[in-house]
Amino acid sequence: MNLIPISDINAPEMDIFARATENQLRAHYGGIFLAESASVILRAIENGYEPVSMLVEAGRVEVEAGPVFEAIERYLGRKVLDSIPVYVIEHEVAVNMTGHALVRGLWMALRRKPVLSVEEFCTGKRRIAVLVDVTSPLNVGAIFRSAAALGMDGVLLTHASVDPMTRRAARVSMGTVFQIPWAQTSLEDSDGITVINTLHSYGYKTVAMALTDDSVSVDNDEIRANEKVAVMLGTEGTGLPKNVIAASDYRVKIPMYHGVDSLNVAAASAISFWELMK
């Protein structure tokens, strides 16, 4: 393996780990992203993402990085494993560089895959989640994890929604962003009505998670009976835009008690996915 000790946080090899923003990694470093922790990195490698380089704390090389090395050799071959630079850094240097300890002592830079078009994404999928301007990486990651675990076929995001490949979103998803198909609409096609019309053109019935006078309970057999369903989820706080709610085929609510009128969007997504997949 190509182990390279790093003692200087200003070393140019550390730019992508310590100084480049995620937008810069995507736009100016050949389309790469950072993944944190062995479990997340393993899912990326198992699902065909190409490793570029690794940063590991000195005391974690065998325990944390060992399974990753094995996976790279298994899926990509020994030659690839030997060619990847593995930067080894002391714990104190890592803290000084990042402001905190590395997550589980391990980060990896990987290359992005080509992004699916909306048409490619919608082909052959019966149940999808649609995130309308969901800007929290924690919520996006949690929704992806629920979507994968509960059998949804994919996630479509509007342009303003968080990139699922950001470190926090991917980590919260436990790497499921690498397992479940997703696509992101262009800025021009992210208007709520445009998204609804696009989904209708591909045969989806749209289900807006919203509290309105005509909302029906999420455990609805009529909705389940539709061949293709798109569950529309809005950002935390303001929820879905009013025009999206009005243009959707169904408006759905989750029955609640003790005067509570709403749930976190990630929690609401899990309940809706479970009910609609029955």
Short mmCIF file of C-alpha atoms in Angstrom, two decimals:
data_model
loop_
_atom_site.label_atom_id
_atom_site.label_comp_id
_atom_site.label_asym_id
_atom_site.label_seq_id
_atom_site.Cartn_x
_atom_site.Cartn_y
_atom_site.Cartn_z
CA MET A 1 0.00 0.00 0.00
CA ASN A 2 1.08 3.54 -0.73
CA LEU A 3 1.28 4.92 2.84
CA ILE A 4 2.46 8.54 2.97
CA PRO A 5 3.09 10.20 6.37
CA ILE A 6 1.83 13.78 6.64
CA SER A 7 3.07 16.08 9.39
CA ASP A 8 2.33 19.48 7.86
CA ILE A 9 -1.32 20.53 7.54
CA ASN A 10 -0.26 23.00 4.85
CA ALA A 11 0.97 20.24 2.54
CA PRO A 12 -0.71 20.54 -0.88
CA GLU A 13 -1.93 16.95 -0.60
CA MET A 14 -4.18 18.13 2.22
CA ASP A 15 -6.00 20.75 0.12
CA ILE A 16 -8.92 18.52 -0.76
CA PHE A 17 -9.35 17.33 2.82
CA ALA A 18 -8.78 20.58 4.69
CA ARG A 19 -9.28 23.62 2.48
CA ALA A 20 -11.41 22.92 -0.59
CA THR A 21 -15.16 23.47 -0.26
CA GLU A 22 -17.51 20.76 -1.43
CA ASN A 23 -18.51 22.93 -4.40
CA GLN A 24 -14.83 23.29 -5.31
CA LEU A 25 -14.31 19.53 -5.04
CA ARG A 26 -17.21 19.01 -7.41
CA ALA A 27 -16.35 21.75 -9.92
CA HIS A 28 -12.57 22.13 -9.86
CA TYR A 29 -11.08 18.82 -8.71
CA GLY A 30 -12.44 16.56 -11.42
CA GLY A 31 -15.76 15.86 -9.74
CA ILE A 32 -14.85 14.28 -6.43
CA PHE A 33 -16.49 14.10 -3.01
CA LEU A 34 -15.39 13.19 0.50
CA ALA A 35 -16.79 10.26 2.46
CA GLU A 36 -16.33 9.82 6.21
CA SER A 37 -15.95 6.58 8.21
CA ALA A 38 -15.28 3.05 7.04
CA SER A 39 -18.95 2.00 6.85
CA VAL A 40 -19.85 4.86 4.49
CA ILE A 41 -16.71 4.42 2.39
CA LEU A 42 -17.31 0.68 2.06
CA ARG A 43 -20.79 1.28 0.64
CA ALA A 44 -19.37 3.71 -1.88
CA ILE A 45 -16.73 1.24 -3.05
CA GLU A 46 -19.19 -1.66 -3.14
CA ASN A 47 -21.45 0.44 -5.39
CA GLY A 48 -18.78 1.27 -7.92
CA TYR A 49 -17.35 4.63 -6.83
CA GLU A 50 -13.69 5.09 -7.69
CA PRO A 51 -11.35 5.94 -4.78
CA VAL A 52 -8.91 8.80 -5.36
CA SER A 53 -7.03 9.16 -2.06
CA MET A 54 -7.45 8.45 1.65
CA LEU A 55 -6.66 10.28 4.88
CA VAL A 56 -6.37 8.14 8.00
CA GLU A 57 -5.21 8.78 11.55
CA ALA A 58 -2.04 6.88 12.41
CA GLY A 59 -3.67 4.78 15.12
CA ARG A 60 -6.55 3.74 12.86
CA VAL A 61 -4.73 2.30 9.86
CA GLU A 62 -5.35 -1.36 10.69
CA VAL A 63 -8.69 -1.27 12.51
CA GLU A 64 -10.60 1.34 10.50
CA ALA A 65 -8.80 1.40 7.16
CA GLY A 66 -8.13 -2.35 6.99
CA PRO A 67 -11.63 -3.34 5.79
CA VAL A 68 -11.52 -0.53 3.22
CA PHE A 69 -8.21 -1.81 1.85
CA GLU A 70 -9.70 -5.29 1.60
CA ALA A 71 -12.76 -4.00 -0.26
CA ILE A 72 -10.66 -2.03 -2.75
CA GLU A 73 -8.55 -5.10 -3.48
CA ARG A 74 -11.66 -7.30 -3.78
CA TYR A 75 -13.62 -5.02 -6.10
CA LEU A 76 -10.87 -3.16 -7.96
CA GLY A 77 -7.73 -5.28 -7.66
CA ARG A 78 -4.38 -5.09 -5.91
CA LYS A 79 -2.92 -2.75 -8.53
CA VAL A 80 -5.54 -0.11 -7.76
CA LEU A 81 -5.03 -0.54 -4.01
CA ASP A 82 -1.28 -0.01 -4.36
CA SER A 83 -1.76 3.10 -6.50
CA ILE A 84 -4.06 5.02 -4.16
CA PRO A 85 -2.21 7.51 -1.93
CA VAL A 86 -3.03 6.84 1.72
CA TYR A 87 -2.06 9.87 3.78
CA VAL A 88 -1.32 8.96 7.40
CA ILE A 89 -1.69 11.75 9.92
CA GLU A 90 -1.32 11.94 13.69
CA HIS A 91 -4.49 12.59 15.68
CA GLU A 92 -3.31 15.99 16.94
CA VAL A 93 -2.47 17.15 13.41
CA ALA A 94 -5.88 16.01 12.16
CA VAL A 95 -7.63 18.01 14.87
CA ASN A 96 -5.58 21.11 14.03
CA MET A 97 -6.37 20.66 10.34
CA THR A 98 -10.10 20.00 10.46
CA GLY A 99 -11.09 21.53 13.79
CA HIS A 100 -12.17 18.12 15.04
CA ALA A 101 -11.08 14.51 14.94
CA LEU A 102 -11.68 12.64 11.70
CA VAL A 103 -14.96 10.72 11.78
CA ARG A 104 -13.89 7.24 12.90
CA GLY A 105 -10.36 8.32 11.99
CA LEU A 106 -10.90 7.99 8.27
CA TRP A 107 -11.82 10.09 5.23
CA MET A 108 -11.68 9.18 1.55
CA ALA A 109 -11.92 11.19 -1.66
CA LEU A 110 -13.87 9.38 -4.37
CA ARG A 111 -14.85 10.24 -7.91
CA ARG A 112 -18.46 10.99 -8.75
CA LYS A 113 -20.42 8.98 -11.29
CA PRO A 114 -22.28 10.64 -14.18
CA VAL A 115 -25.51 12.20 -12.92
CA LEU A 116 -28.77 10.63 -14.07
CA SER A 117 -31.10 12.78 -16.15
CA VAL A 118 -34.66 13.12 -14.88
CA GLU A 119 -35.84 10.94 -17.77
CA GLU A 120 -33.32 8.21 -16.96
CA PHE A 121 -34.23 8.42 -13.29
CA CYS A 122 -37.99 8.12 -13.82
CA THR A 123 -37.74 5.14 -16.17
CA GLY A 124 -38.97 1.92 -14.54
CA LYS A 125 -39.60 3.32 -11.05
CA ARG A 126 -42.94 2.91 -9.25
CA ARG A 127 -42.38 4.63 -5.90
CA ILE A 128 -40.15 7.68 -5.59
CA ALA A 129 -39.54 10.45 -3.07
CA VAL A 130 -39.35 14.04 -4.30
CA LEU A 131 -37.48 16.54 -2.13
CA VAL A 132 -38.61 20.09 -2.86
CA ASP A 133 -35.92 22.53 -1.70
CA VAL A 134 -34.87 20.43 1.31
CA THR A 135 -31.75 22.28 2.41
CA SER A 136 -30.65 20.38 5.53
CA PRO A 137 -27.99 17.72 4.85
CA LEU A 138 -29.15 15.91 8.00
CA ASN A 139 -32.71 15.65 6.68
CA VAL A 140 -31.60 14.69 3.18
CA GLY A 141 -29.35 11.95 4.56
CA ALA A 142 -32.05 10.61 6.87
CA ILE A 143 -34.65 10.60 4.07
CA PHE A 144 -32.30 8.66 1.81
CA ARG A 145 -31.71 6.11 4.55
CA SER A 146 -35.47 5.63 5.05
CA ALA A 147 -36.11 5.51 1.31
CA ALA A 148 -33.54 2.76 0.84
CA ALA A 149 -34.57 0.78 3.91
CA LEU A 150 -38.31 0.93 3.18
CA GLY A 151 -38.17 -0.02 -0.49
CA MET A 152 -38.53 3.25 -2.39
CA ASP A 153 -37.11 3.11 -5.90
CA GLY A 154 -35.26 6.42 -5.82
CA VAL A 155 -35.12 10.07 -4.76
CA LEU A 156 -35.58 13.12 -7.00
CA LEU A 157 -34.36 16.47 -5.66
CA THR A 158 -34.98 20.00 -6.85
CA HIS A 159 -31.96 22.15 -7.67
CA ALA A 160 -32.08 24.03 -4.34
CA SER A 161 -32.00 20.83 -2.30
CA VAL A 162 -28.74 19.71 -0.70
CA ASP A 163 -26.41 17.62 -2.81
CA PRO A 164 -26.76 14.08 -1.38
CA MET A 165 -23.03 13.49 -1.84
CA THR A 166 -22.01 16.12 0.70
CA ARG A 167 -20.10 14.61 3.62
CA ARG A 168 -22.82 15.13 6.23
CA ALA A 169 -25.69 13.93 4.04
CA ALA A 170 -23.81 10.81 2.99
CA ARG A 171 -22.72 10.08 6.57
CA VAL A 172 -26.23 10.48 8.02
CA SER A 173 -27.58 8.26 5.24
CA MET A 174 -25.08 5.57 6.32
CA GLY A 175 -23.93 5.40 2.72
CA THR A 176 -27.36 4.65 1.24
CA VAL A 177 -26.92 7.66 -1.08
CA PHE A 178 -24.56 5.34 -2.98
CA GLN A 179 -27.10 2.51 -3.15
CA ILE A 180 -30.38 4.13 -4.16
CA PRO A 181 -30.80 5.96 -7.51
CA TRP A 182 -31.24 9.71 -7.41
CA ALA A 183 -31.36 12.71 -9.72
CA GLN A 184 -31.51 16.48 -9.32
CA THR A 185 -33.55 18.80 -11.51
CA SER A 186 -31.91 21.74 -13.24
CA LEU A 187 -32.41 25.26 -11.93
CA GLU A 188 -34.72 26.00 -14.85
CA ASP A 189 -36.87 22.93 -14.17
CA SER A 190 -37.10 23.24 -10.38
CA ASP A 191 -40.20 25.41 -10.18
CA GLY A 192 -42.84 23.51 -8.23
CA ILE A 193 -45.43 23.38 -11.01
CA THR A 194 -42.79 22.33 -13.54
CA VAL A 195 -41.77 19.45 -11.26
CA ILE A 196 -45.40 18.37 -10.83
CA ASN A 197 -46.02 18.52 -14.59
CA THR A 198 -42.84 16.54 -15.26
CA LEU A 199 -43.90 13.82 -12.83
CA HIS A 200 -47.37 13.68 -14.36
CA SER A 201 -45.80 13.30 -17.81
CA TYR A 202 -44.06 10.15 -16.59
CA GLY A 203 -47.29 8.73 -15.22
CA TYR A 204 -46.85 9.49 -11.52
CA LYS A 205 -49.64 10.41 -9.15
CA THR A 206 -48.24 13.06 -6.84
CA VAL A 207 -48.79 12.91 -3.09
CA ALA A 208 -48.13 16.12 -1.15
CA MET A 209 -47.36 15.68 2.53
CA ALA A 210 -49.34 18.66 3.84
CA LEU A 211 -51.98 19.67 6.38
CA THR A 212 -54.96 20.97 4.41
CA ASP A 213 -58.73 20.75 4.77
CA ASP A 214 -58.87 17.97 2.18
CA SER A 215 -55.84 15.97 3.42
CA VAL A 216 -56.45 12.24 3.76
CA SER A 217 -54.71 9.87 6.13
CA VAL A 218 -51.43 8.41 4.91
CA ASP A 219 -52.79 4.85 5.27
CA ASN A 220 -54.92 5.25 2.14
CA ASP A 221 -55.71 2.25 -0.06
CA GLU A 222 -56.68 4.40 -3.06
CA ILE A 223 -53.22 5.98 -3.12
CA ARG A 224 -51.50 2.62 -2.65
CA ALA A 225 -53.43 1.21 -5.63
CA ASN A 226 -51.80 3.62 -8.08
CA GLU A 227 -49.14 2.09 -10.29
CA LYS A 228 -46.72 5.01 -9.89
CA VAL A 229 -46.57 7.34 -6.88
CA ALA A 230 -44.29 10.30 -6.12
CA VAL A 231 -44.21 11.44 -2.47
CA MET A 232 -43.61 15.21 -2.31
CA LEU A 233 -41.67 16.42 0.74
CA GLY A 234 -40.91 20.05 1.61
CA THR A 235 -38.25 21.81 3.59
CA GLU A 236 -38.26 21.97 7.37
CA GLY A 237 -40.44 24.75 8.78
CA THR A 238 -42.26 26.07 5.73
CA GLY A 239 -43.07 22.73 4.12
CA LEU A 240 -44.15 22.42 0.50
CA PRO A 241 -44.99 25.52 -1.57
CA LYS A 242 -48.72 26.20 -1.80
CA ASN A 243 -48.77 25.77 -5.57
CA VAL A 244 -47.20 22.31 -5.26
CA ILE A 245 -49.77 21.31 -2.66
CA ALA A 246 -52.64 22.57 -4.83
CA ALA A 247 -51.35 20.89 -8.00
CA SER A 248 -50.73 17.48 -6.41
CA ASP A 249 -53.17 14.64 -6.97
CA TYR A 250 -53.45 13.90 -3.25
CA ARG A 251 -52.77 15.74 -0.05
CA VAL A 252 -51.79 13.47 2.82
CA LYS A 253 -51.40 13.88 6.56
CA ILE A 254 -50.14 11.66 9.36
CA PRO A 255 -52.69 11.38 12.20
CA MET A 256 -51.16 12.71 15.45
CA TYR A 257 -52.01 13.13 19.11
CA HIS A 258 -51.43 15.40 22.12
CA GLY A 259 -51.86 18.54 20.07
CA VAL A 260 -48.81 17.88 17.87
CA ASP A 261 -49.47 19.06 14.32
CA SER A 262 -46.28 18.10 12.47
CA LEU A 263 -43.17 15.93 12.45
CA ASN A 264 -39.64 16.49 11.28
CA VAL A 265 -39.61 15.93 7.51
CA ALA A 266 -37.28 12.93 7.84
CA ALA A 267 -39.59 11.25 10.39
CA ALA A 268 -42.63 12.03 8.24
CA SER A 269 -40.93 10.57 5.20
CA ALA A 270 -40.27 7.24 6.94
CA ILE A 271 -43.92 6.90 7.96
CA SER A 272 -45.20 7.79 4.50
CA PHE A 273 -42.78 5.40 2.76
CA TRP A 274 -43.80 2.56 5.09
CA GLU A 275 -47.51 3.11 4.52
CA LEU A 276 -47.30 3.59 0.75
CA MET A 277 -45.14 0.51 0.24
CA LYS A 278 -47.62 -1.79 1.98
#
